[in-house]
Amino acid sequence: MNQTSPSRLIGAAVDWVEARTGAIAFIAPLLTHHVPRNAKWWYVFGSATLMFFTIQIVTGVCLATLYAPSAAEAWESLRYIDEQVPFGWMLRALHGWSSNAMVVMMAIHMLQVFLHASYKFPRELNWVTGVFLLFTVLALAFTGQVMRWDQDAYWGLGIGASIADRIPVFGNQVRGLLLGGPIIGGETLSRFFALHVFVLPGAAIGLVGLHLALIMKNGISEMPKPGETVEPATYRERYEKRMEKDGVPFYPDAAQRDMVFCGACLVLLVVLAAVYGPFGPGGQPDPTLIDTNPRPDYPFLWIFGAVSLLPPASETAVMLVAPLVGVLVLVAVPFLSNAGERAPSRRPGMVLIASLAVMAIAALTWEGKTSPWSPVMDGWSALPTPGHFIDGRTPLQVQGANVFQFAQCRNCHSLDGLGGERGPALDAIATRMTPDQLMRQIQQGDGNMPAFGRNLDSAQMTALVSFLTTLRPDFEAPAMIPGAQLPLPVRSMPGEVTTPVAAGTR
Amino acid sequence: MSDPSETRDGNAAPNASGAKPCVNCGCAGKGTGSRVNGDARRGFMFRFGAALLGVGGAIAAVPILGTLLAPARRQASAWVSLGSADAFPAGQTRFATFLNPIRQPTDGDAAKTACWVRCISPGKFQVFAVNCAHLGCPVRWFAQSRLFMCPCHGGAYYEDGSRAAGPPPRGLFEYPWKIDGGNLLIEAGHLPGLEQST
Amino acid sequence: MSVLRVGFIVCAVVMCGASVLSTAACDRLPGRPAVEAVAAEGTAEWTTQVFNTSCRGCHAQGKEGSAVPLMDSEYWRAATDAQVVRAVLEGQGVLMPAFGPAAGGPFTPSQANALASGMRALWGGGLKPSTAISGTVQAGSADRGKSVFETACASCHGSAGSGGSAGSVTDPMYLRLISDQGLWTAVVAGRAALGSPAWNMPMPNRPSGLASAEVADVVAYLSSLRPRSASELKP
C-alpha cells in the first residue's frame, strides 16, 4: 500500500505484460533501428500510404456495420447512410477520399523507389511485395466502386464483363466467375462484397506485414549517390557499417518527418471529405434506366481513356495482354537490373521511362475525364444553334440548321464550342470543304462517322449542306477545289444567295 | 498414441540402423528399441493424419469449389414475352423491358432488362440488346438520325444493328424472337456479350 | 524551448477548436450531400429542366435556335396551348419530332399539357393567344395568295422564287421541309430578332401588315408550290 504511486503501478503492469508477451522486446528494435541520416523527406510516402490504409480499415469496418450488401437494398442503404445516419456521409466521404489518396500516395512512393532504384539488391522482394500491394489496392478500389451499386457500378461491371468476354475459348466461363452468375445481379454484389471486405483486405494486411518485415530485414535504402554502386557481394557489409557509423534511430529522427507528413495528409483528407463530401451513389441501379453516362472512378479513368483511343483491331489483344505484360514488367524490374548505379542522374533511360509513364497516365486520365469521344447524348435537343449562325441566313439554310439538330449532328459536332467532340467542330467547316465534299461526307460517312445517305432525304440533305456552307468566319474564303483558278460550275444550290468567288478575292 | 498394438516393426526401417542422430532429441542414435518403435509410430501417425486431412479436405472441397465455380456453368436461356406484337409499329424501333428469366431473389432492380425492338414490317422483327458490342454500355436509339449511339466510347449502329462508326467490333447483339399467340417472345438469359464459346 | 511549447499549445487549442466546431457543424458542412429533390411536374423548375434538355436545341430565343423561339412571347401570341400539346405529342411537319407515347417518346399527355402551360407562364408575357387570327392553318386561295405574295412578300423574299434580301421561301427544297402549319406560324408569328415581322406588323409594301384572310391565301399559294414527289424536284 505504501508503495503504490500511479507510475509504479503502470510500470508494474507494463512489466507484467512484457514478461508474458515480449512485446517491447519485439517493437523496441523496430523503433530504434538505424536508418540513413540523409533520407530526409523522400521517404515519407510509404508511411502515408500505410496511414491511409489504416483509415480505410477503420472507416471500412464502420461502413460494413451500416451497409446492406444486397442488390435489392445496397443503393437505398447508402442513401440512408448519407442522409439519415449521424456523420454517415462524412464516414463515406473519408473512406472514398482516403481510397483515392492511398492510390496516389502509393504511386508516388513507387515512383520514388523506382527513380532511386531502391529495388536493387537486396530489396528485390520489397519491390515485388509492393507491386502485389499495388494491384491489391487497385482491386480494392474497383470492388469499392461496385459497392456503391449505382448506375456507374452496374455498367462498370458490364465493361468488366465485356472485357472478360473477349478472352478466347473461356471468355464466358471467366465472365460467369466474375459476375457470379449469368447476369449482373445479387450474386455479383455478394461476390464483390466478399472480395472487398474479406479477401482483398486480408491479402493487403498480409502483404503489408511482409513488406514491413522485409524493410526491417534489409534496412531502409540510403539516398543514391552517383558513383556509389550496388555490389551484391559486399552491399550488406557496407550498409551495416554505414548505419553504425552515421545512421540515426528511426524513432525519433526519421519518424518525426513521417509524423508531420501523415498528420498533414490526415488534415487534408478531413478537409477534402468535409468540403467535397462522399462519392455517389449515382443513379438507381436499374438497367432499364438507360439515360446514363457511365464513368469509372479516378484510378481507372486512364484505362477507360486508353480503351477508347485504341484502334478497334488491336483492342482485344491489348485489353487482354497489356495487364499481364504490365504485371510481369513491374515484377521483373528488380530482376532485370539488381546491381550497379542507383542515382537517377546515372540512369537517364529509367528516368525517361518513369516520366513517360507518368505523362501517359496523366494524359489518358485527362482524356478519360473529358471523354471527347463520347457523343453529347442530348446535344441535339439541348444546345441551340448560336444566333450568329442563324442571322442573315436564307429560310432554306435555317431549315438546314434545323436538320443539323434534327439529325443529331450536334451530338458529335460542336458549334461555338458546345456539342460533341467526337467529330470536328464545324464553326468554319465551309472554309475546309466544298459543298460536294460535304454532301459526300454526310452521305457516305467514314470510319468514325456514320453514313447518313439512307436516313436523310434529298430536301434534308440539300438544306443541311446549304446551312453548312455558311459556316465560315466573315472574310474567310469558302473551300475551293484545290488548284482551280476559277470556281468550277457547282450544281446550282437552290437558296444559295452568294455565288462562289475565287479564293482570296473577297 | 500409447497403444503398443499400433506399432509395426516392419515400418521402423529408416532409423533402425541406429547410426543416425535421433531426429527428436538429437541423442546420437543411442535410442533404445522402444525409441525406434516410437519414431516409426509417430511417422505413421503423421502420414495417417495427413491422409485423413486429405480425404476430409477433398470432400470439403466439393462444396467450396462447387459454389465458387458454379457461375462458370452456362444456364439455359428461356422465352420471355415483350407483350403484344401489335404494340410495335412497323418501321419503328421501340424500347421494351422484361424481367430476366434467369434471376435470383436478391437481384432487385438488376433483374430488369431493357432491349430495343425494331419492327421491320408487321410480323418481322429485330430485337437488339441495349448492351454495346464494344464494352457493354447501354446504347440509345435516335429515331431522327436512325442511329443507335453509345454514351461510353461513341460507338454508333444503324437501325438494322450493323456497326456504323466507332470502336465496336461488330453489330448489336440480337435476341432470337418468335410470335406466339400475338405476343412477341424473345429468348433471353445471359448478359449479352461476345459469346465465342457457345 | 518555451516558444516551442507555447506554439504547440496554441496549435493544439486551434485544432481542438476546429474539430469541435466542425463536429457541431457537421450538418452544415459543404460536403454534406443534398437530399435529392425532384422538381414536381408543372412547376417552373420542372418546365425549365424539361425545356432545357428536350426543346431548347431548336426553340431558343432571339436569334438563337433554328426553329420558332419559344422563349420569346411572339409565338405564344400566335399559338394555343392545345396546338403546342399536339405538336409535342405528335410532332409537326418533317423536322419537329413527336415526343408522345404513341411515337415511343418520353412525354405523357399530362406532361405535355403541363409543359405547354408552364412555358406560356414563363415566356408568354401574360398574353393570351390572339383572337384576331387562328393559331392553326386555315384554308385560302392559292391564286389570290400569289398576288398577295407579289405585293407583300416579294420585296424581301424576291419575286417568283428568285429570293431577295431575306432569301427565297418558294424554293422547292425549303417547302418540302416545312408544313403548311409551319408556314402559317412563320407568317403569323414572324421572328422579330431576325427581322421577320409578325403578320399584322408593318412590312415594306404593307404599312399595316396582312389581313387574316391574306395569310391563309399566301400560305395556300406557297403550299401549292410544294413538290408532291421527289421527281418534281428538277436540279
Coordinates of N, CA, C and O in Angstrom, one line a residue, chain B residues 2-52:
Chain B
S2 N -0.5 -44.3 -27.3 CA 0.4 -45.1 -26.5 C 0.0 -46.6 -26.6 O 0.6 -47.4 -26.0
D3 N -0.9 -46.8 -27.5 CA -1.3 -48.2 -27.7 C -0.2 -49.0 -28.5 O 0.0 -48.7 -29.6
P4 N 0.5 -49.9 -27.8 CA 1.6 -50.6 -28.4 C 1.2 -51.4 -29.6 O 2.0 -51.7 -30.5
S5 N -0.1 -51.8 -29.7 CA -0.5 -52.7 -30.7 C -0.5 -52.0 -32.1 O -0.5 -52.6 -33.1
E6 N -0.3 -50.6 -32.0 CA -0.3 -49.9 -33.3 C 1.1 -49.9 -33.9 O 1.4 -49.6 -35.1
T7 N 2.1 -50.3 -33.1 CA 3.5 -50.3 -33.6 C 3.7 -51.4 -34.5 O 3.3 -52.5 -34.3
R8 N 4.3 -51.0 -35.7 CA 4.6 -52.0 -36.6 C 6.1 -52.0 -36.9 O 6.6 -51.1 -37.4
D9 N 6.8 -53.1 -36.4 CA 8.2 -53.1 -36.5 C 8.7 -53.0 -38.0 O 9.7 -52.4 -38.2
G10 N 8.0 -53.6 -38.8 CA 8.4 -53.6 -40.2 C 8.6 -52.2 -40.8 O 9.4 -52.0 -41.7
N11 N 7.9 -51.2 -40.2 CA 8.0 -49.9 -40.7 C 9.1 -49.0 -40.1 O 9.2 -47.9 -40.5
A12 N 9.8 -49.6 -39.2 CA 10.8 -48.8 -38.5 C 12.1 -48.8 -39.2 O 13.1 -48.3 -38.6
A13 N 12.2 -49.3 -40.4 CA 13.5 -49.4 -41.1 C 14.4 -48.2 -41.1 O 15.5 -48.3 -40.9
P14 N 13.8 -47.0 -41.5 CA 14.8 -45.8 -41.7 C 15.7 -45.5 -40.5 O 16.8 -45.3 -40.7
N15 N 15.2 -45.6 -39.3 CA 16.0 -45.3 -38.2 C 16.5 -46.5 -37.5 O 17.3 -46.4 -36.5
A16 N 16.2 -47.7 -38.0 CA 16.5 -48.9 -37.2 C 18.0 -49.2 -37.2 O 18.5 -49.8 -36.2
S17 N 18.8 -48.6 -38.1 CA 20.2 -48.9 -38.1 C 20.9 -48.2 -36.9 O 21.9 -48.7 -36.4
G18 N 20.2 -47.2 -36.3 CA 20.7 -46.6 -35.1 C 22.0 -45.7 -35.3 O 22.5 -45.2 -34.4
A19 N 22.4 -45.6 -36.6 CA 23.7 -44.9 -36.8 C 23.4 -43.4 -36.9 O 24.3 -42.6 -36.6
K20 N 22.3 -43.0 -37.3 CA 22.0 -41.5 -37.5 C 21.5 -40.9 -36.2 O 20.9 -41.6 -35.3
P21 N 21.7 -39.6 -36.0 CA 21.2 -39.0 -34.8 C 19.7 -39.1 -34.8 O 19.0 -39.0 -35.8
C22 N 19.2 -39.3 -33.6 CA 17.7 -39.3 -33.4 C 17.1 -37.9 -33.8 O 17.6 -36.9 -33.3
V23 N 16.1 -37.9 -34.6 CA 15.5 -36.7 -35.0 C 14.9 -35.9 -33.9 O 15.0 -34.7 -33.8
N24 N 14.3 -36.6 -32.9 CA 13.5 -36.0 -31.9 C 14.4 -35.3 -30.8 O 14.1 -34.2 -30.4
C25 N 15.4 -36.0 -30.4 CA 16.2 -35.5 -29.2 C 17.6 -35.3 -29.5 O 18.4 -34.8 -28.6
G26 N 18.1 -35.6 -30.7 CA 19.5 -35.4 -31.0 C 20.4 -36.3 -30.2 O 21.5 -35.9 -29.9
C27 N 20.0 -37.5 -29.8 CA 20.7 -38.3 -28.8 C 21.7 -39.2 -29.5 O 22.0 -40.3 -29.0
A28 N 22.1 -38.8 -30.7 CA 23.2 -39.5 -31.4 C 22.9 -41.0 -31.7 O 23.8 -41.8 -31.6
G29 N 21.7 -41.3 -31.9 CA 21.3 -42.6 -32.3 C 21.4 -43.7 -31.2 O 21.6 -44.8 -31.5
K30 N 21.5 -43.2 -30.0 CA 21.7 -44.2 -28.9 C 20.3 -44.6 -28.3 O 20.2 -45.2 -27.2
G31 N 19.3 -44.4 -29.0 CA 17.9 -44.7 -28.5 C 17.7 -46.2 -28.4 O 18.4 -47.0 -29.0
T32 N 16.8 -46.5 -27.6 CA 16.6 -47.9 -27.4 C 15.6 -48.4 -28.4 O 15.2 -47.6 -29.3
G33 N 15.3 -49.7 -28.4 CA 14.3 -50.2 -29.4 C 13.0 -49.5 -29.3 O 12.4 -49.2 -30.3
S34 N 12.5 -49.2 -28.1 CA 11.2 -48.6 -28.0 C 11.2 -47.2 -28.6 O 10.3 -46.7 -29.2
R35 N 12.4 -46.5 -28.5 CA 12.5 -45.2 -29.1 C 12.3 -45.3 -30.6 O 11.6 -44.5 -31.3
V36 N 13.0 -46.3 -31.2 CA 12.9 -46.6 -32.6 C 11.5 -46.9 -33.0 O 10.9 -46.3 -33.9
N37 N 10.9 -47.7 -32.2 CA 9.5 -48.0 -32.5 C 8.6 -46.8 -32.4 O 7.7 -46.6 -33.2
G38 N 8.9 -45.9 -31.4 CA 8.2 -44.7 -31.2 C 8.3 -43.8 -32.5 O 7.3 -43.2 -33.0
D39 N 9.5 -43.7 -33.0 CA 9.7 -42.9 -34.2 C 8.8 -43.4 -35.4 O 8.2 -42.6 -36.0
A40 N 8.9 -44.7 -35.5 CA 8.1 -45.3 -36.6 C 6.6 -45.0 -36.4 O 5.9 -44.7 -37.3
R41 N 6.2 -45.1 -35.1 CA 4.8 -44.9 -34.9 C 4.4 -43.4 -35.2 O 3.4 -43.2 -35.8
R42 N 5.3 -42.5 -34.7 CA 5.0 -41.1 -35.0 C 4.9 -40.8 -36.5 O 4.1 -40.1 -37.0
G43 N 5.9 -41.4 -37.2 CA 5.9 -41.2 -38.7 C 4.6 -41.7 -39.3 O 4.0 -41.0 -40.1
F44 N 4.2 -42.9 -38.8 CA 3.0 -43.4 -39.3 C 1.8 -42.5 -39.0 O 1.0 -42.2 -39.9
M45 N 1.8 -42.1 -37.7 CA 0.6 -41.3 -37.3 C 0.5 -40.0 -38.1 O -0.5 -39.6 -38.5
F46 N 1.7 -39.4 -38.4 CA 1.7 -38.2 -39.2 C 1.1 -38.5 -40.6 O 0.3 -37.7 -41.1
R47 N 1.6 -39.6 -41.2 CA 1.1 -39.9 -42.5 C -0.4 -40.2 -42.5 O -1.1 -39.8 -43.4
F48 N -0.8 -40.9 -41.5 CA -2.2 -41.3 -41.3 C -3.0 -40.0 -41.2 O -4.0 -39.8 -41.9
G49 N -2.5 -39.1 -40.3 CA -3.3 -37.8 -40.2 C -3.3 -37.1 -41.5 O -4.4 -36.5 -41.8
A50 N -2.2 -37.0 -42.2 CA -2.2 -36.3 -43.4 C -3.2 -36.9 -44.4 O -3.9 -36.2 -45.1
A51 N -3.3 -38.3 -44.4 CA -4.2 -38.9 -45.3 C -5.6 -38.6 -44.9 O -6.5 -38.3 -45.8
L52 N -5.9 -38.6 -43.6 CA -7.3 -38.2 -43.1 C -7.6 -36.8 -43.6 O -8.7 -36.5 -44.1

